[in-house]
mmCIF file of C-alpha atoms in Angstrom:
data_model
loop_
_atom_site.group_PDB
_atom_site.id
_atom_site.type_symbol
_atom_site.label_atom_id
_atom_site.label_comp_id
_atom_site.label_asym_id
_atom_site.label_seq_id
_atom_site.Cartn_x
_atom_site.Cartn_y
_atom_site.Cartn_z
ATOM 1 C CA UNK U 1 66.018 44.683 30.383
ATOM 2 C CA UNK U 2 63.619 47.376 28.843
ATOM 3 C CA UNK U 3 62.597 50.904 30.059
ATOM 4 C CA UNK U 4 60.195 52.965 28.242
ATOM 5 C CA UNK U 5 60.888 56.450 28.488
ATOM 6 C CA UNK U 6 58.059 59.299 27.757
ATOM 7 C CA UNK U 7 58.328 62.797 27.454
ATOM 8 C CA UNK U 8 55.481 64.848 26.186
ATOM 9 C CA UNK U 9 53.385 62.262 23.579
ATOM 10 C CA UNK U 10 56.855 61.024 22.738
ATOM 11 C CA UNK U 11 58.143 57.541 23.921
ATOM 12 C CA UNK U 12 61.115 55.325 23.400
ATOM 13 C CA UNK U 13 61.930 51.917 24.607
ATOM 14 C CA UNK U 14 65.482 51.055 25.448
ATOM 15 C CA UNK U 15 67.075 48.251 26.363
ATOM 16 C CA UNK U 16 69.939 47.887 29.117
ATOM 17 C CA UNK U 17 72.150 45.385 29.969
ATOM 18 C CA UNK U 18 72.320 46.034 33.747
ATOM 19 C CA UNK U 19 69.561 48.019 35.536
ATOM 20 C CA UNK U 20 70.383 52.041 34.778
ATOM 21 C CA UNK U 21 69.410 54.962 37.645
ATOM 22 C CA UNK U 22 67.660 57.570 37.230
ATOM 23 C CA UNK U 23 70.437 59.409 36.511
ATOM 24 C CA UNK U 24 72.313 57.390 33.675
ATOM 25 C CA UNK U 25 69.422 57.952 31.694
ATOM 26 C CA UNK U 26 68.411 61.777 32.264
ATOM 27 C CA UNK U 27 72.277 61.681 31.221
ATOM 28 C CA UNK U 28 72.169 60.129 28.671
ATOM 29 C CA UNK U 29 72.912 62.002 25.667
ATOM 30 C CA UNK U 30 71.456 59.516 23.157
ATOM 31 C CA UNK U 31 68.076 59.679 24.954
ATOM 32 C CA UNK U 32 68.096 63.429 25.328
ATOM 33 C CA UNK U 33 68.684 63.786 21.769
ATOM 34 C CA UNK U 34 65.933 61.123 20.953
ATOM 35 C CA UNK U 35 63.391 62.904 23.142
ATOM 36 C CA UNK U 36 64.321 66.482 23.451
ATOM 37 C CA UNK U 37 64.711 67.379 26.651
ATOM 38 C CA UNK U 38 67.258 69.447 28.260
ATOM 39 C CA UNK U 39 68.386 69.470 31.833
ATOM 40 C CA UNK U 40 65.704 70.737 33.986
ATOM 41 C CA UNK U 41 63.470 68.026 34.465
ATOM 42 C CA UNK U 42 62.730 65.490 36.538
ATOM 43 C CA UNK U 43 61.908 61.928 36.687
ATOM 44 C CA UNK U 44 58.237 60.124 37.676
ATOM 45 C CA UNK U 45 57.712 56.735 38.026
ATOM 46 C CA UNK U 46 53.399 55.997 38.279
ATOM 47 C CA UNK U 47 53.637 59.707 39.360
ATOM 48 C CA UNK U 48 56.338 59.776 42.034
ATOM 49 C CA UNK U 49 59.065 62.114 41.372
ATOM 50 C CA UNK U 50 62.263 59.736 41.379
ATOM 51 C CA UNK U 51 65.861 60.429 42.736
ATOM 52 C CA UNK U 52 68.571 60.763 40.910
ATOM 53 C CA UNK U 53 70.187 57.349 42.429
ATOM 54 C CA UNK U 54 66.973 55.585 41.894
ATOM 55 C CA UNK U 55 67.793 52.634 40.079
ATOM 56 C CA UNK U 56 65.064 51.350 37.374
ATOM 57 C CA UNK U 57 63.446 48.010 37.010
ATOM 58 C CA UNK U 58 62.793 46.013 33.978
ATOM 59 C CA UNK U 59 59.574 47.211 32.371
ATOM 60 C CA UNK U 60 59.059 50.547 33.704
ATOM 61 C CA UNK U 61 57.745 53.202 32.307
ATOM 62 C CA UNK U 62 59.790 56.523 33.193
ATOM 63 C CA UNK U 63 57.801 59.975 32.336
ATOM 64 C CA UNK U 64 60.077 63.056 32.429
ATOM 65 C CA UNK U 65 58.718 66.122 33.096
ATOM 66 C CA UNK U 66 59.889 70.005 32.371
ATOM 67 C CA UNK U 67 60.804 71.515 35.748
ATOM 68 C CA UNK U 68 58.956 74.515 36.490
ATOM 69 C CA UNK U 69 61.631 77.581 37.492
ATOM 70 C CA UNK U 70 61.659 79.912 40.290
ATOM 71 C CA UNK U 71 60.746 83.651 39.636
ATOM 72 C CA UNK U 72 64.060 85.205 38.467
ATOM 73 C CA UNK U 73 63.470 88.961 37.545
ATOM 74 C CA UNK F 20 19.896 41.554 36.367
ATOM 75 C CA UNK F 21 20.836 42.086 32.263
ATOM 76 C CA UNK F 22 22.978 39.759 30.335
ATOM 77 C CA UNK F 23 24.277 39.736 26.778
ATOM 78 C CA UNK F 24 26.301 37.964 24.657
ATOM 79 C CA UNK F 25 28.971 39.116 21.948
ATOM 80 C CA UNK F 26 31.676 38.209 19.675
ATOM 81 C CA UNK F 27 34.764 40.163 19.559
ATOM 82 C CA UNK F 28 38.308 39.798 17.127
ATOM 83 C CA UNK F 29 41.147 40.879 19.444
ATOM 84 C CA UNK F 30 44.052 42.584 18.146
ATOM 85 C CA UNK F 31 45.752 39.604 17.679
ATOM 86 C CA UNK F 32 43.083 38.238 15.498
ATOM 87 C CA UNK F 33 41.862 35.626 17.914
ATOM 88 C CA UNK F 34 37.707 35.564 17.871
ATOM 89 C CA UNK F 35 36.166 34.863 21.476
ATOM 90 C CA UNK F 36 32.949 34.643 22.583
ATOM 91 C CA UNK F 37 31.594 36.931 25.033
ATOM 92 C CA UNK F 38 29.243 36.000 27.934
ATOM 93 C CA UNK F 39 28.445 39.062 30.088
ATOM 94 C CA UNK F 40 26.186 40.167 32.991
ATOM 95 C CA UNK F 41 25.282 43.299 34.439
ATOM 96 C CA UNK F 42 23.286 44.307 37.498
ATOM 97 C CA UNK F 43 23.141 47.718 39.181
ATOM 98 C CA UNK F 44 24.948 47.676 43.025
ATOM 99 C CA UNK F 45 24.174 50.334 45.769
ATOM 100 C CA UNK F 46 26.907 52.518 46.252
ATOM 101 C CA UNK F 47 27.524 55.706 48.596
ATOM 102 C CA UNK F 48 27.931 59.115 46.271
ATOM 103 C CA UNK F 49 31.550 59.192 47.998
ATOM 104 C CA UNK F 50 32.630 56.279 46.305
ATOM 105 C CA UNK F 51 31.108 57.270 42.491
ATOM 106 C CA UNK F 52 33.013 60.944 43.751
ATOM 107 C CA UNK F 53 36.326 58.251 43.984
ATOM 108 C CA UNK F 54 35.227 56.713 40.781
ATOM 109 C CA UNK F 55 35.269 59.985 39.063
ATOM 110 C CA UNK F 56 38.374 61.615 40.635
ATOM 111 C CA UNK F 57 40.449 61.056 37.473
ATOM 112 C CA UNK F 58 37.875 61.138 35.133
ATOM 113 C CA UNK F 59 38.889 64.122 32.688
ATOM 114 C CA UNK F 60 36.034 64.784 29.844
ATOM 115 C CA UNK F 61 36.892 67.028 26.862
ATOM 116 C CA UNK F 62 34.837 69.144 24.575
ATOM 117 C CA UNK F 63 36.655 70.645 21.378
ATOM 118 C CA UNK F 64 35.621 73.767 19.349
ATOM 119 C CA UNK F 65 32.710 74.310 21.975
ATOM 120 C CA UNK F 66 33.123 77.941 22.598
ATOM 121 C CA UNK F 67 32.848 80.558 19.576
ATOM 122 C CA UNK F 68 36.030 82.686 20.199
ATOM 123 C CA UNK F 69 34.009 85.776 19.608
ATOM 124 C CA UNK F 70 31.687 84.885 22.410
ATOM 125 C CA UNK F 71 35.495 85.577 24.450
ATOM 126 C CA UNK F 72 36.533 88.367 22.964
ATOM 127 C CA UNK F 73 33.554 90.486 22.100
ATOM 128 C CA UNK F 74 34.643 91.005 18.844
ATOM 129 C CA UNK F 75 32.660 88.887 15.762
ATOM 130 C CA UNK F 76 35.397 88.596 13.854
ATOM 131 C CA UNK F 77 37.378 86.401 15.887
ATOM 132 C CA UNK F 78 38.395 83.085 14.519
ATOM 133 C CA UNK F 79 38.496 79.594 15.847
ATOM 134 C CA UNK F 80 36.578 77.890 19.119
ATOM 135 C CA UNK F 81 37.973 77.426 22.784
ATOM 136 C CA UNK F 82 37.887 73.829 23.871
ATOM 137 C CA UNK F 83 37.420 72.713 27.076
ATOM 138 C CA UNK F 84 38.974 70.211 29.738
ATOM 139 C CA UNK F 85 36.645 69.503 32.895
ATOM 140 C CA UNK F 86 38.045 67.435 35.919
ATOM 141 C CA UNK F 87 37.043 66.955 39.044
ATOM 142 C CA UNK F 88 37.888 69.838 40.190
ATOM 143 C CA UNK F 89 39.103 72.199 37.617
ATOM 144 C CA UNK F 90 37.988 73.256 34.249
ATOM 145 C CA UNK F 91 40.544 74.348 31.282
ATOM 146 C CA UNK F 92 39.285 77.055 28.819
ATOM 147 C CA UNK F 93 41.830 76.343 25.850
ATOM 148 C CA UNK F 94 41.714 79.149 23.710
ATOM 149 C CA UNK F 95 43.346 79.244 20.109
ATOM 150 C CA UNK F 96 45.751 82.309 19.213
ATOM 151 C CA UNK F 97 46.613 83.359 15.901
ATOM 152 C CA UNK F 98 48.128 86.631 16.746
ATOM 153 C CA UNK F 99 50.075 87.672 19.962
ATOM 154 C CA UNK F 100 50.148 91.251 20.945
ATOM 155 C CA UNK F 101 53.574 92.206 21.370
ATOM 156 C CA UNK F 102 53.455 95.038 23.697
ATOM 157 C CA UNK F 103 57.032 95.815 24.885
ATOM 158 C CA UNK F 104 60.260 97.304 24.052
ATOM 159 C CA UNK F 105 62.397 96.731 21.409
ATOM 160 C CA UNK F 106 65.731 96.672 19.877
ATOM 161 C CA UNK F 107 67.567 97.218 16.462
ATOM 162 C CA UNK F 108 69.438 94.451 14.950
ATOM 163 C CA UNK F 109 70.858 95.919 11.765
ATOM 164 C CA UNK F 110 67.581 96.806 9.938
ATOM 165 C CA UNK F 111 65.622 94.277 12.440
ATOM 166 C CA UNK F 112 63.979 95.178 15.348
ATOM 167 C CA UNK F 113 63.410 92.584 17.923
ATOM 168 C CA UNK F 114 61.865 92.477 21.519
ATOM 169 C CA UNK F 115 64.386 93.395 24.023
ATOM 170 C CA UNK F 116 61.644 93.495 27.649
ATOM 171 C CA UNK F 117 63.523 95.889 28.811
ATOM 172 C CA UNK F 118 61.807 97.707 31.353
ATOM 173 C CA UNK F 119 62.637 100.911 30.390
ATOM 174 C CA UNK F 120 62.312 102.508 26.786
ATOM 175 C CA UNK F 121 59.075 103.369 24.475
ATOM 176 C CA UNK F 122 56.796 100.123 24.600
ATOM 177 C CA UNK F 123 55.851 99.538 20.604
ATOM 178 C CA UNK F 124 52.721 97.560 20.281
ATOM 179 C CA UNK F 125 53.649 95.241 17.601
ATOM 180 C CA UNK F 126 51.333 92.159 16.472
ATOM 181 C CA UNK F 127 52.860 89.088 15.470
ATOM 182 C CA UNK F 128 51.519 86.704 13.407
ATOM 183 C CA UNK F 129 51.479 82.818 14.494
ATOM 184 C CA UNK F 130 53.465 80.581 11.234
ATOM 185 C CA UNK F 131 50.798 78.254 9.595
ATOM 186 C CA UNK F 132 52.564 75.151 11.081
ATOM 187 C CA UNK F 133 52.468 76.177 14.965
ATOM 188 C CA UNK F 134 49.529 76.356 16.870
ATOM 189 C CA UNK F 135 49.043 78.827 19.928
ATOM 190 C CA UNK F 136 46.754 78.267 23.255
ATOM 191 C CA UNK F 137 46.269 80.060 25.785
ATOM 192 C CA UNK F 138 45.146 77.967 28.363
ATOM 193 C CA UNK F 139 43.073 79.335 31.634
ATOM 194 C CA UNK F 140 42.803 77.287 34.826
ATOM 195 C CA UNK F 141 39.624 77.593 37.006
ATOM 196 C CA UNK F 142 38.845 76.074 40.068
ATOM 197 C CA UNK F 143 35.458 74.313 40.437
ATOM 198 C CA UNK F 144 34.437 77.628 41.800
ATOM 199 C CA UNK F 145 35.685 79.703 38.899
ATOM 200 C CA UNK F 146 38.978 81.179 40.420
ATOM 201 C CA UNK F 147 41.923 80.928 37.982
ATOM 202 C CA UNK F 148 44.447 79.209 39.247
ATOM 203 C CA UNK F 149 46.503 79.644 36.622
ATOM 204 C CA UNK F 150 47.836 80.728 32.575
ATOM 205 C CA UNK F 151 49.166 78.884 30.354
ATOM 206 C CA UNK F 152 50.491 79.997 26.725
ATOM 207 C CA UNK F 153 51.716 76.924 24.842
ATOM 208 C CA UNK F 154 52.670 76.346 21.257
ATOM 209 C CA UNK F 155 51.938 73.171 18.969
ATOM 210 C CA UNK F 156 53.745 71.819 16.141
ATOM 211 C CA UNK F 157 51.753 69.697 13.587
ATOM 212 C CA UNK F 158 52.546 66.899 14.953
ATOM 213 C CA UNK F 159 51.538 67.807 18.915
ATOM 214 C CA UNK F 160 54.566 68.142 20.361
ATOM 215 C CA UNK F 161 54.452 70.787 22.866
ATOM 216 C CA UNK F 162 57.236 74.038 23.206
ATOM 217 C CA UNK F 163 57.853 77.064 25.439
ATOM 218 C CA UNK F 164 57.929 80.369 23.062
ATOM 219 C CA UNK F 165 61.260 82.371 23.660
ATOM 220 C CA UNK F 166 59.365 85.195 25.378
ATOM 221 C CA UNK F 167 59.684 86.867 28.798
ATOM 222 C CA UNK F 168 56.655 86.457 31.529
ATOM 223 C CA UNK F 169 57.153 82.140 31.340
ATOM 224 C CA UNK F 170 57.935 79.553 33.399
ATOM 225 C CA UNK F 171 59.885 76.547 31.990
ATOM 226 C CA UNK F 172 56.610 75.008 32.263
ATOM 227 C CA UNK F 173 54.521 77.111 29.675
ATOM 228 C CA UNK F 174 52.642 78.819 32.895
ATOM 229 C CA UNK F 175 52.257 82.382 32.786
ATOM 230 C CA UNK F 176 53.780 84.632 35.051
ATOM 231 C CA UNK F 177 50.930 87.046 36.114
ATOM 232 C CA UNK F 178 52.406 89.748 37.676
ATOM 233 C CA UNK F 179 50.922 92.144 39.721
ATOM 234 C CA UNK F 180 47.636 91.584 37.345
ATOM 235 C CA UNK F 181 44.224 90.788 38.943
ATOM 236 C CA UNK F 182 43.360 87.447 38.311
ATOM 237 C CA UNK F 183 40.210 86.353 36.377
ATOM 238 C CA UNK F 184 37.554 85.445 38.170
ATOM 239 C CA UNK F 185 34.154 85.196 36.181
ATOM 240 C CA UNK F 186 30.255 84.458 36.622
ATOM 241 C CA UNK F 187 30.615 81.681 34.061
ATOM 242 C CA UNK F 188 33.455 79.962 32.382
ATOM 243 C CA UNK F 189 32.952 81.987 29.606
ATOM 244 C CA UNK F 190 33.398 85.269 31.485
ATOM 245 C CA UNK F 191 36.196 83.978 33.285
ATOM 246 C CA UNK F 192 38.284 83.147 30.085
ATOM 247 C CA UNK F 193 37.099 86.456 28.537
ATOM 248 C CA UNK F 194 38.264 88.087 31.867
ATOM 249 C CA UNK F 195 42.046 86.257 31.874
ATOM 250 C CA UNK F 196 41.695 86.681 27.376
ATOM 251 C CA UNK F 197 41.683 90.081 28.279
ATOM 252 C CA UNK F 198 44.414 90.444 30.373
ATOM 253 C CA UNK F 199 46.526 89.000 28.345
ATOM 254 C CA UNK F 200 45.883 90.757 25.264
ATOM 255 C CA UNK F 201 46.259 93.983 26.948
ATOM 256 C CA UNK F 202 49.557 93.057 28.872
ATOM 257 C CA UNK F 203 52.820 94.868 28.218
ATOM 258 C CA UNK F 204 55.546 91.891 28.098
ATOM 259 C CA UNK F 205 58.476 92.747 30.906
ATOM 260 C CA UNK F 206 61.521 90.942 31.377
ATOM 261 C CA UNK F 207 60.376 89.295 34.354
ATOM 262 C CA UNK F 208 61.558 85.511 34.152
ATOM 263 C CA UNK F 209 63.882 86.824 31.512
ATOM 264 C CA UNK F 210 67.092 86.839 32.850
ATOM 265 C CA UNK F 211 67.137 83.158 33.436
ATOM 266 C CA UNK F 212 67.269 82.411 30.024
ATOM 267 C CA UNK F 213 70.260 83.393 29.466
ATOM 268 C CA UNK F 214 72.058 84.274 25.431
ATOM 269 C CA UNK F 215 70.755 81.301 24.007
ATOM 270 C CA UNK F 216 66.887 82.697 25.102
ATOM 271 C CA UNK F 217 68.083 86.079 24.108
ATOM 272 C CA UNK F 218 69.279 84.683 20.396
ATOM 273 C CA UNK F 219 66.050 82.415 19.994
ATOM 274 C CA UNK F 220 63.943 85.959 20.835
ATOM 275 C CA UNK F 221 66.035 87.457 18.122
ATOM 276 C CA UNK F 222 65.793 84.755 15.942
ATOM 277 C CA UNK F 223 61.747 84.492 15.538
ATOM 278 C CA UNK F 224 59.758 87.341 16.435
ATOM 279 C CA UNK F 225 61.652 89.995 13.987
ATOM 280 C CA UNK F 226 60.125 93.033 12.556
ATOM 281 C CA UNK F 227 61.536 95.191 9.417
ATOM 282 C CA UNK F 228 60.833 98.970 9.502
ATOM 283 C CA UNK F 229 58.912 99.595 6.543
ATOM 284 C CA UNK F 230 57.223 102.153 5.315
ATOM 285 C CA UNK F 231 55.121 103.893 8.091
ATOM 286 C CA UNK F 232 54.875 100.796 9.485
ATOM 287 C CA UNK F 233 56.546 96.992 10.199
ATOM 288 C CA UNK F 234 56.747 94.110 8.284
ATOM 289 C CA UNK F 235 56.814 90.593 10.271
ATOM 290 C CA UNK F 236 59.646 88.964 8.732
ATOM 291 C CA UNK F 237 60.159 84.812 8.835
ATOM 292 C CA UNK F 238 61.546 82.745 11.423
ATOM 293 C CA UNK F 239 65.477 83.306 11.220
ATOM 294 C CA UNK F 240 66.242 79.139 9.311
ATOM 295 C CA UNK F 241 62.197 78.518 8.551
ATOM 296 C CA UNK F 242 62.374 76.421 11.630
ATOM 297 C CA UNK F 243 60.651 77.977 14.298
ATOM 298 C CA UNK F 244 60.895 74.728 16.397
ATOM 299 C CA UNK F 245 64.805 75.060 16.396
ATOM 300 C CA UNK F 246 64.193 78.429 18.399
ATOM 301 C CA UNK F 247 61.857 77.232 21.089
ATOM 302 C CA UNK F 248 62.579 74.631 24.305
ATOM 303 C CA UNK F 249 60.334 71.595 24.116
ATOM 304 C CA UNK F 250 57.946 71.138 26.716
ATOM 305 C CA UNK F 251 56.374 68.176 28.351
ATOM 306 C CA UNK F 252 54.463 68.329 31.561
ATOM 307 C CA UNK F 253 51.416 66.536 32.669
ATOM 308 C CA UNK F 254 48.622 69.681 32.944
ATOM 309 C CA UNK F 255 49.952 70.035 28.918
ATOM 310 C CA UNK F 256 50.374 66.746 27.307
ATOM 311 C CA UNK F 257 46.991 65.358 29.307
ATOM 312 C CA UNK F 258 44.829 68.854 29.169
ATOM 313 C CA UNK F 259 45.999 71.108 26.673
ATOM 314 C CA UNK F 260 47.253 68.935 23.767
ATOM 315 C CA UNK F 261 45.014 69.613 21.632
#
């Protein structure tokens, strides 16, 4: 099954043997070296933030986001 | 009613034959306000910068994004006024934010292949909602500049600052333009970037005593992109991008 993953105007299409979560793939260090993204961001499927447990159908596209911080002075 | 007919070669090289007709239907202003929700129109290189800043000699044009309900003023920046403190590195000086020692108001210079916005929010009614200082690499990719005073998500922390409020959009981003330029950097949001934002500081905005003055000196590796946390959130890859 395929997933398209976007972050920023960058996208990559992977494809799993067995549905992944959320989770296996903001995990995945192969995917965070192919897009760039570190660890605080979250996951939006047609706009709706996703949990982590979420699990991911074939053909979707996932967007992740940066996650905006709290004020830390 | 209007009708026409067309031929068109899809992508995939097939040629069809178009039969179409048109006629206007009556529709409440509440559903064309529906219609329109999402509709997002831009306009590059509308604004003259010097119509911002006051001063003729300003280079490049703001662009703007208008929604619904908000209007972006994106406005190019080729220099960034780096009001703060600093520190000594061996024969480097670097910006520290701390918030206490003499502020130096040094000016650095944006690399030829990274482009700088600094992006104002207004609401339909002109209130600014929010700031946004974003940099561009050639190819569009978005990144957060290792400085103090920003959220993870490029948005500006305004401080205890009024906010800019105009009479037109172009007072309004003259207004926020303003504050900005004449803002000391603090180390407010700082802290949670930990050594790695503390070396990637150090590593690209560095300044060489020289003379009576400073000399900006290159991005520690040529890279600046290996110094800075890529970015990607919807108000910047849909809005801002440019």
């Amino acid at each position: 099954m395929f997933v398209t993953i976007t972050y920023g105007i960058e996208s990559i299409t992977k494809n799993y043997d067995s549905a992944p979560t959320v989770s296996s793939v903001l995990g995945s260090a192969s995917v965070k070296a192919e897009l760039g993204f570190g660890d605080n961001v979250r996951a939006l499927v047609n706009g709706v933030e996703q949990s982590g447990s979420a699990v991911l159908t074939d053909g979707v596209r996932l967007t992740i986001e940066t996650r905006a911080n709290s004020k830390a002075v | 009613m209007k009708s026409k007919n067309y031929y068109v070669i899809t992508e995939g090289g097939e040629l069809l034959y178009v039969q179409q007709t048109s006629h206007p239907i009556d529709v409440t202003q509440q559903i064309i306000d529906n219609l329109c929700r999402d509709t997002v129109r831009r306009v590059k290189n509308v604004i003259p910068m010097s119509c911002i800043t006051g001063d003729p000699k300003s280079p490049g044009c703001a662009s703007l994004t208008i929604g619904a309900s908000s209007r972006l003023v994106n406005m190019p920046i080729f220099s960034l006024n780096l009001s703060t403190v600093y520190l000594l590195d061996g024969e480097v000086l670097y910006p520290s934010f701390d918030s206490e020692g003499p502020v130096m108001p040094m000016v650095w210079e944006v690399p030829s292949d990274m482009r700088v916005f600094l992006t104002v929010m207004l609401s339909d009614t002109l209130i600014d909602l929010a700031q946004y200082l974003t940099a561009f690499d050639p190819e569009g990719r978005s990144y957060r500049l290792p400085l103090s005073n920003l959220y993870e998500d490029c948005k500006l922390c305004a401080g205890a600052n009024d906010i800019a409020q105009g009479a037109n959009l172009v007072a309004a981003a003259a207004r926020a333009w303003n504050q900005f330029k004449l803002s000391n950097w603090q180390k407010d949001l700082y802290a949670s970037q930990g050594d790695a934002g503390r070396l990637a500081t150090k590593s690209m905005f560095r300044f060489l005593p020289k003379n009576e003055g400073f000399e900006q000196q290159r991005v520690l590796g040529g890279d600046w992109r290996a110094h800075c946390k890529k970015v990607a959130v919807d108000i910047i890859t849909n809005y801002i991008t440019p």
